[in-house]
Short mmCIF file of C-alpha atoms and ligand atoms in Angstrom, two decimals:
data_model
loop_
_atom_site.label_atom_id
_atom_site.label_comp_id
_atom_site.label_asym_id
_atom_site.label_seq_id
_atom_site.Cartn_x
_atom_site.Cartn_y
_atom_site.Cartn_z
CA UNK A 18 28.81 -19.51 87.04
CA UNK A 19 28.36 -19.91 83.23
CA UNK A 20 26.82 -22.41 81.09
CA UNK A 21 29.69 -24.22 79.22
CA UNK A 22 27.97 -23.86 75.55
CA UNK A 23 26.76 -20.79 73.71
CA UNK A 24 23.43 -22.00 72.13
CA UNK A 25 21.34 -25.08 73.41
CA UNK A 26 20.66 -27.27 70.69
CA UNK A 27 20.56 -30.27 73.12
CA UNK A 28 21.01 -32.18 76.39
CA UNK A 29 23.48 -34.45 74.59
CA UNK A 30 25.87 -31.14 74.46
CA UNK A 31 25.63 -30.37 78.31
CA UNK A 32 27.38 -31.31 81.39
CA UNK A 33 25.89 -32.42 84.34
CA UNK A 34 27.12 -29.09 86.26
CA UNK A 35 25.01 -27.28 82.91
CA UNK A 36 21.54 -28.53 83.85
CA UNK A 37 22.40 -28.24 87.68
CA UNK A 38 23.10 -24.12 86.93
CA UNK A 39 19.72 -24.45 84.65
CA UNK A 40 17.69 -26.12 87.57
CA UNK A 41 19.27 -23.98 90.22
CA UNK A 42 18.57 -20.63 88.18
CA UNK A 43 15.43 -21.59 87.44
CA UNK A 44 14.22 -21.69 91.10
CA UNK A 45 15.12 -18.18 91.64
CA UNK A 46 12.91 -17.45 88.55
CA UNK A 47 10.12 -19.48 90.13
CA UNK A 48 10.57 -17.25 93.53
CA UNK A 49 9.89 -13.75 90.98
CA UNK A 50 6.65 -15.44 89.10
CA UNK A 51 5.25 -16.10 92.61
CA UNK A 52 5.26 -12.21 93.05
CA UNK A 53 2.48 -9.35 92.62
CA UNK A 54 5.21 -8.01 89.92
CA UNK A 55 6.27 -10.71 87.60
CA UNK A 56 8.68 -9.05 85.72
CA UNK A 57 12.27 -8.15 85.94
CA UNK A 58 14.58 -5.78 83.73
CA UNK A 59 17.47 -8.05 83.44
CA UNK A 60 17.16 -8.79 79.55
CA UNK A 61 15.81 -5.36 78.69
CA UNK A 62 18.59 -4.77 76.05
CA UNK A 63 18.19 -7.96 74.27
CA UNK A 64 16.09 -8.71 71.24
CA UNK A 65 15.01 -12.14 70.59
CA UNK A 66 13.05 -13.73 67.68
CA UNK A 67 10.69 -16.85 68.20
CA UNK A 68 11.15 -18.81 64.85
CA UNK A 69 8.24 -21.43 64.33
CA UNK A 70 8.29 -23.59 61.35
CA UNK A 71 6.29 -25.77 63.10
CA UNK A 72 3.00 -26.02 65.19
CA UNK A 73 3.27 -24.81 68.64
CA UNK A 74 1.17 -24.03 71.87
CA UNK A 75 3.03 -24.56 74.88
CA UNK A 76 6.54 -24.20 73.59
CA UNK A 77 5.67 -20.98 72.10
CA UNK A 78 3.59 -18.85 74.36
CA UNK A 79 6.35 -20.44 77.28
CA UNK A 80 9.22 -18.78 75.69
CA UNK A 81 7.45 -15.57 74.67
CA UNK A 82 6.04 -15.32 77.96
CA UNK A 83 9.75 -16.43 79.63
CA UNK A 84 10.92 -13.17 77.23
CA UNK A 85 8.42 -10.55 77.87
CA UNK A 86 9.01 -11.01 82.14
CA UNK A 87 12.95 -10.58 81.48
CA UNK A 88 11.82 -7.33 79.94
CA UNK A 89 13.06 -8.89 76.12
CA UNK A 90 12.14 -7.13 73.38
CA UNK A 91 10.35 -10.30 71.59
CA UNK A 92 9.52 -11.02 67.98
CA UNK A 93 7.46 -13.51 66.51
CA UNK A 94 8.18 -15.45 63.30
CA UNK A 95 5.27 -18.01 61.94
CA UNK A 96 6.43 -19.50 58.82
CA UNK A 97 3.30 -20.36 57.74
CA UNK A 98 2.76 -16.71 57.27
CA UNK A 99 6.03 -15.59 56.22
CA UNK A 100 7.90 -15.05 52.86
CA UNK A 101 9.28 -19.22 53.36
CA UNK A 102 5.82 -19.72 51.09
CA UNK A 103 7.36 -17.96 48.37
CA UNK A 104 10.26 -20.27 48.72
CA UNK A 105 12.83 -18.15 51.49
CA UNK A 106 15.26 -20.74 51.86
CA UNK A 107 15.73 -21.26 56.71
CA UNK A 108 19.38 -19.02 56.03
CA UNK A 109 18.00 -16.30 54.16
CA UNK A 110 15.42 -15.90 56.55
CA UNK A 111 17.07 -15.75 59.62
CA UNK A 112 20.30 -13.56 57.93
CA UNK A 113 17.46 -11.24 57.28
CA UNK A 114 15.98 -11.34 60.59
CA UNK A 115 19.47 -10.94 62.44
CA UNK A 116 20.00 -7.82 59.90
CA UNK A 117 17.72 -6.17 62.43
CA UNK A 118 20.14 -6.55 65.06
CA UNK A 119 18.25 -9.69 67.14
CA UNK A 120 20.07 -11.23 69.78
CA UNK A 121 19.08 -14.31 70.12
CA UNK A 122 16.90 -17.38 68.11
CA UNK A 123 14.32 -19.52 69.82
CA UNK A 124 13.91 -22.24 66.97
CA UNK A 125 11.03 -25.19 66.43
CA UNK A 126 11.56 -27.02 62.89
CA UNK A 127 10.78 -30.33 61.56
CA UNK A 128 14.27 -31.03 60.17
CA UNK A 129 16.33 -33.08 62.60
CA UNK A 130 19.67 -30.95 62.89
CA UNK A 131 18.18 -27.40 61.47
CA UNK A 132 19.14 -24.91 64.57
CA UNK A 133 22.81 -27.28 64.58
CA UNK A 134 23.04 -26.23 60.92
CA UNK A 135 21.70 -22.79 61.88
CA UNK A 136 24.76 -22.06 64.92
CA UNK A 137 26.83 -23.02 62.24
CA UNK A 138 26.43 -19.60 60.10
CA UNK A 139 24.98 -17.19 62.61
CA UNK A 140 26.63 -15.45 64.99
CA UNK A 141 23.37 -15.17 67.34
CA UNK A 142 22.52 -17.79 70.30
CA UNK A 143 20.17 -20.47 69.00
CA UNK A 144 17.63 -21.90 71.72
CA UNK A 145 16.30 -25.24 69.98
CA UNK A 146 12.60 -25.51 71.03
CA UNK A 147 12.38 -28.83 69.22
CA UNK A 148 13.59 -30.81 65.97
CA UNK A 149 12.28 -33.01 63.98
CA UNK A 150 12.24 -36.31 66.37
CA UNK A 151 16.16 -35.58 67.44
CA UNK A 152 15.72 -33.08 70.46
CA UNK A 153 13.42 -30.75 72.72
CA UNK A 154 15.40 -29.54 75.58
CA UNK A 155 13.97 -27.53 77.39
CA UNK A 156 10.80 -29.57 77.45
CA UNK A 157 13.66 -31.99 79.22
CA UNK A 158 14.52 -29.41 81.43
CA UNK A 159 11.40 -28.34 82.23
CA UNK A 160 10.33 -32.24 82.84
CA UNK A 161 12.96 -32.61 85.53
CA UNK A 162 12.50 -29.72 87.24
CA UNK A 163 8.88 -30.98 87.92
CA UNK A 164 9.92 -34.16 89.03
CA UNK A 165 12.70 -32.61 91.47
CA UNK A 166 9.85 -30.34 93.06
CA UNK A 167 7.83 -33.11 93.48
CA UNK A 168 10.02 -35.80 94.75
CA UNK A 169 12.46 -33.82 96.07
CA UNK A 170 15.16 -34.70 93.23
CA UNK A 171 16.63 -36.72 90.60
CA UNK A 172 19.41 -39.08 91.89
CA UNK A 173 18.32 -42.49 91.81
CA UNK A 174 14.41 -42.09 90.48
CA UNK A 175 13.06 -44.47 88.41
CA UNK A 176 11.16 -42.84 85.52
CA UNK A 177 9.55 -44.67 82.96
CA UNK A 178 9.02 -43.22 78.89
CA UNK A 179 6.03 -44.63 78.26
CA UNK A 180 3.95 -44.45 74.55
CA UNK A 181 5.91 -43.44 70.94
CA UNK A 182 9.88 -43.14 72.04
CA UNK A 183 10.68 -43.99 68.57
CA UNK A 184 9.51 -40.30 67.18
CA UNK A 185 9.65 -38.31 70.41
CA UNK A 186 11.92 -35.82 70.71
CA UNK A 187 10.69 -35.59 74.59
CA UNK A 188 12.03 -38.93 74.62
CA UNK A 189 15.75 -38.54 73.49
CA UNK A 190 16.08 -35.57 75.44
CA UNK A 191 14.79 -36.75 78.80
CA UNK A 192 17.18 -40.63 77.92
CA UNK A 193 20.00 -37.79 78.11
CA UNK A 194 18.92 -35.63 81.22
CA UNK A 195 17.83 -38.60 83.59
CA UNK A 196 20.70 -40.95 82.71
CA UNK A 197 23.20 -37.51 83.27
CA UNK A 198 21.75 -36.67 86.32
CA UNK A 199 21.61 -40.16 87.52
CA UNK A 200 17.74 -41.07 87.45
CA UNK A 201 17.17 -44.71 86.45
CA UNK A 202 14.92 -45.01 82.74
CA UNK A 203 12.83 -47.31 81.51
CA UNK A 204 11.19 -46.92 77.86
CA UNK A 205 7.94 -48.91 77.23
CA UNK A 206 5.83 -49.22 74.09
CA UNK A 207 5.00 -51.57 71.53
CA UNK A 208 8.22 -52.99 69.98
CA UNK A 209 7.73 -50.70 66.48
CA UNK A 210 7.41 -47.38 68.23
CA UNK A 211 10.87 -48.31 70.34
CA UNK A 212 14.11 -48.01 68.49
CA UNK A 213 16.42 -51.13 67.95
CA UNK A 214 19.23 -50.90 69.89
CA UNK A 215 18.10 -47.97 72.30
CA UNK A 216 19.53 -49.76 75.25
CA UNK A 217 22.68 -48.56 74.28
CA UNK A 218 21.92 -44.98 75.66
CA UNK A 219 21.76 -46.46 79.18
CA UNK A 220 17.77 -47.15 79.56
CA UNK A 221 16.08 -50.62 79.97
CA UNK A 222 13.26 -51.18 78.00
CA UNK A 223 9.75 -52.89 78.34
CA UNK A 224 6.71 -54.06 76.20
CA UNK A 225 4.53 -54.52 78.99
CA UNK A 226 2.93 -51.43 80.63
CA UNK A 227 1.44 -53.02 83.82
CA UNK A 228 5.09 -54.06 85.05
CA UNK A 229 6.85 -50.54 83.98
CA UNK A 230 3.97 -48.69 85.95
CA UNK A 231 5.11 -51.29 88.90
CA UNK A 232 8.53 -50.04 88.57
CA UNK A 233 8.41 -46.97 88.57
CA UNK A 234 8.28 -43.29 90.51
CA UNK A 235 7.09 -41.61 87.61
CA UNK A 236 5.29 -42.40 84.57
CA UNK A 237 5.99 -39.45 81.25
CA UNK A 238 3.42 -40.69 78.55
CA UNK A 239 4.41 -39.36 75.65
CA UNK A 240 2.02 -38.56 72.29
CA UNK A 241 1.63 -41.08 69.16
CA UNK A 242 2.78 -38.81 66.67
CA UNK A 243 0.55 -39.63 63.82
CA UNK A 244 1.83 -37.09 61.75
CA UNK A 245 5.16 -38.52 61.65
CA UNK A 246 4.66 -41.91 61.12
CA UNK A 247 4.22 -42.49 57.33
CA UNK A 248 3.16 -46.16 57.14
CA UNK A 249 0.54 -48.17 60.25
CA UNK A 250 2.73 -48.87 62.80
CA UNK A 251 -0.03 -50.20 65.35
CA UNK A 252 -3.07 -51.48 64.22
CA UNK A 253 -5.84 -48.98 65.62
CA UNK A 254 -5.85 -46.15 68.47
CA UNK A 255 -8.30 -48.28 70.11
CA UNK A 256 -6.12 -51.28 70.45
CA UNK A 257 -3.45 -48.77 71.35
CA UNK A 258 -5.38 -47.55 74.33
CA UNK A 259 -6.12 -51.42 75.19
CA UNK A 260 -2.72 -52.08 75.66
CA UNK A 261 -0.22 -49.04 76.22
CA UNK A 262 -2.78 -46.29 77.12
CA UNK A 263 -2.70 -45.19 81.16
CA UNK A 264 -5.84 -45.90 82.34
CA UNK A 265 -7.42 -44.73 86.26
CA UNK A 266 -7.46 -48.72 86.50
CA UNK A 267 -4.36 -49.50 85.84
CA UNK A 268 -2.92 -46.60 88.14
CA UNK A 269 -4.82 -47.75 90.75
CA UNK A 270 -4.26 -51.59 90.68
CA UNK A 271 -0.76 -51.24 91.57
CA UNK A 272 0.40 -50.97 94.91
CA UNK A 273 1.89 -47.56 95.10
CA UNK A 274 1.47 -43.69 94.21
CA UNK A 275 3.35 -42.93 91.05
CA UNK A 276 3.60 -39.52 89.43
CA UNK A 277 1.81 -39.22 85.96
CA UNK A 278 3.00 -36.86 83.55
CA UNK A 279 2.36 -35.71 79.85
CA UNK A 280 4.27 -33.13 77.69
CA UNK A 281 0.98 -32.06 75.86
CA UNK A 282 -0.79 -32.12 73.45
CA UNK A 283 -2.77 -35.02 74.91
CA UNK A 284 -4.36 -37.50 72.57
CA UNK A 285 -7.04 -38.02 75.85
CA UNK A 286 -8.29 -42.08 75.55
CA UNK A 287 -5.05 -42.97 73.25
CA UNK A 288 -1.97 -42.69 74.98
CA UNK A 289 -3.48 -41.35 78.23
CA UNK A 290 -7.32 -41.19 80.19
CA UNK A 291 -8.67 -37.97 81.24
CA UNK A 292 -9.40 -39.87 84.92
CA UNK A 293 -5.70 -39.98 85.07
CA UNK A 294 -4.77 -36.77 83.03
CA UNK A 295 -6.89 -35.13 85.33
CA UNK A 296 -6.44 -36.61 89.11
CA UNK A 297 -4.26 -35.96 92.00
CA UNK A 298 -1.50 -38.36 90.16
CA UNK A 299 -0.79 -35.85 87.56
CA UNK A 300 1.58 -33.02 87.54
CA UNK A 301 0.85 -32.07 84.07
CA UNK A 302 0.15 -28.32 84.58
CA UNK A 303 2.58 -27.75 86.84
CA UNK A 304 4.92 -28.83 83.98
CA UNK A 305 3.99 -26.45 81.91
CA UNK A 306 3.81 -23.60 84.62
CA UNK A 307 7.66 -24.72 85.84
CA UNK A 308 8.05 -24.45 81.83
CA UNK A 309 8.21 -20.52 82.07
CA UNK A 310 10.91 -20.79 84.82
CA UNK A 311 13.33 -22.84 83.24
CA UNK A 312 12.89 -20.79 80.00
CA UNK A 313 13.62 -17.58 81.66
CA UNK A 314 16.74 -19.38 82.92
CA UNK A 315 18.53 -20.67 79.74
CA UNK A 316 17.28 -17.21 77.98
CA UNK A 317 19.23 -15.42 81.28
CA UNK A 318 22.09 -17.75 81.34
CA UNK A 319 22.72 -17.92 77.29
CA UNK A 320 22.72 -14.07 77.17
CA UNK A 321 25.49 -13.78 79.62
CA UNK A 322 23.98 -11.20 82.09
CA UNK A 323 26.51 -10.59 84.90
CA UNK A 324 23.96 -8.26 86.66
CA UNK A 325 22.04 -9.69 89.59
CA UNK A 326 19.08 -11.98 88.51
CA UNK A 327 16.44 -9.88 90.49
CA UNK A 328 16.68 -6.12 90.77
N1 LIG B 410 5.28 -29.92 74.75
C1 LIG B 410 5.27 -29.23 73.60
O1 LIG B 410 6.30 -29.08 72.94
O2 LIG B 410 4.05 -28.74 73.26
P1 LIG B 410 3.79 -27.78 71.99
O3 LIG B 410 4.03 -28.62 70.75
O4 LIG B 410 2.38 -27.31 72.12
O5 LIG B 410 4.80 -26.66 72.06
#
């Protein structure tokens, strides 16, 4: 069994059977990071390079930690403190990076499209860890294998996109898992954080929060990007909260358990409450513990390794 692309820019790119072998692999990673030993040998000829052009905490120490228990030799690029401040245009860089002999790219930028330009001239296997507002992946990935553990799989689930879909990444990339893999989607916001014409990609979409929550299995807030909207698009975070933040009274009011969930970072009493954030609804650090996981298994399953997953 083999993934049918060579670098994952993006859910868009994948077939259904694709993020099946991810999820499926990815269990079998789980199994090893339950054990006393963590680590297994099985990329211990590979050298991979964590490119950052953009702020990471999750995403980052995820795939470096994913790396280091596949026995990867790792390294890790910051642009902020690299030679791009002198002007190093993304090509240069990584042509002089790959003159090292590294195997593989993990890649976060803020240009929409730079790791698709980037698999265009390298020969190495990009991993996009997030572009712009076009596409996180494995955040997607990572997001349904959480929701499969907890309820038990995908199929038929309604999940509801809840907060800033219109500059989410998270978003675009979960609209193309759960409609793939047969989950139902609903996106919910204020009208100017949802794109026109989104219904297109197969999702319904709400204004009203209290009736999505209603509707749905499980909630994914996302986070009001501030930093990439350039003009007011609500008028404060206060009325934001009033509105389309998920509050412990809201949750509770309805008349059902739903599953709350959260990429990170949390903007806690904007987009989501710490009462919820933090109760028995939320599954947002197991997210980012399956996050290792499903690293380890696009890292494994873009490298090629015939040998056995565990030795
Ligand atoms: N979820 C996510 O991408 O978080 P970071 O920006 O901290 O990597």
């Amino acid at each position: 069994m083999s993934l049918s692309v060579k670098h994952l820019l993006g859910i868009k790119d994948l077939k259904k059977e694709d993020i099946e072998l991810i999820l499926h692999t990815a269990a079998n990673f789980k199994d090893v990071l339950q054990r006393p030993i963590k680590k297994v040998p099985t990329l211990r000829d590979t050298t991979i390079v964590n490119l950052f052009y953009e702020n990471s905490t999750r995403t980052r120490i995820s795939f470096e930690l994913a790396e280091k228990r596949l026995s990867a030799d790792t390294i890790n690029f910051a642009a902020s403190s690299s030679s791009v401040s002198k002007g190093e245009t993304l090509i240069d860089t990584v042509n002089n990076v790959l003159s090292m002999k590294v195997d593989m790219v993990v890649m976060r930028h803020s240009a929409t499209g730079a790791p698709h330009f980037l698999s265009r001239h390298i020969p190495a296997s990009i991993i996009n860890a997030g572009d712009g507002i076009n596409e996180h992946p494995t955040q997607a990935l990572l997001d349904a294998y959480s929701i499969k553990e907890r309820l038990g799989g995908l199929e038929g689930r309604k999940v509801a996109l809840i907060g800033d879909i219109m500059h989410s990444r998270v978003a675009l990339s979960n609209i193309y898992l759960l409609t793939k893999m047969g989950a139902e989607v609903e996106v919910c916001g204020p009208p100017t954080l949802i794109p026109k014409h989104i219904e297109h990609l197969g999702v319904r979409v709400s204004y009203d929060l209290k009736k999505t929550l209603q509707w749905c299995d499980v909630a994914n807030v996302l986070r009001i990007q501030l930093e990439r909207q350039h003009k007011p698009l609500f008028s404060s975070l206060r009325e934001y909260n009033l509105y389309y933040g998920v509050s412990r009274q809201l949750v509770d009011s309805l008349d059902k358990e739903i599953v709350i969930m959260h990429p990170g970072p949390i903007n806690r009493g904007v987009e989501l409450n710490s009462d919820v954030a933090d109760s028995g609804h939320s599954i947002i650090l197991d997210q980012v513990e399956n996050g290792v996981a499903v690293r380890m298994a696009v890292l494994y399953l873009l490298a090629g390794k015939k040998d056995e997953l565990v030795v």
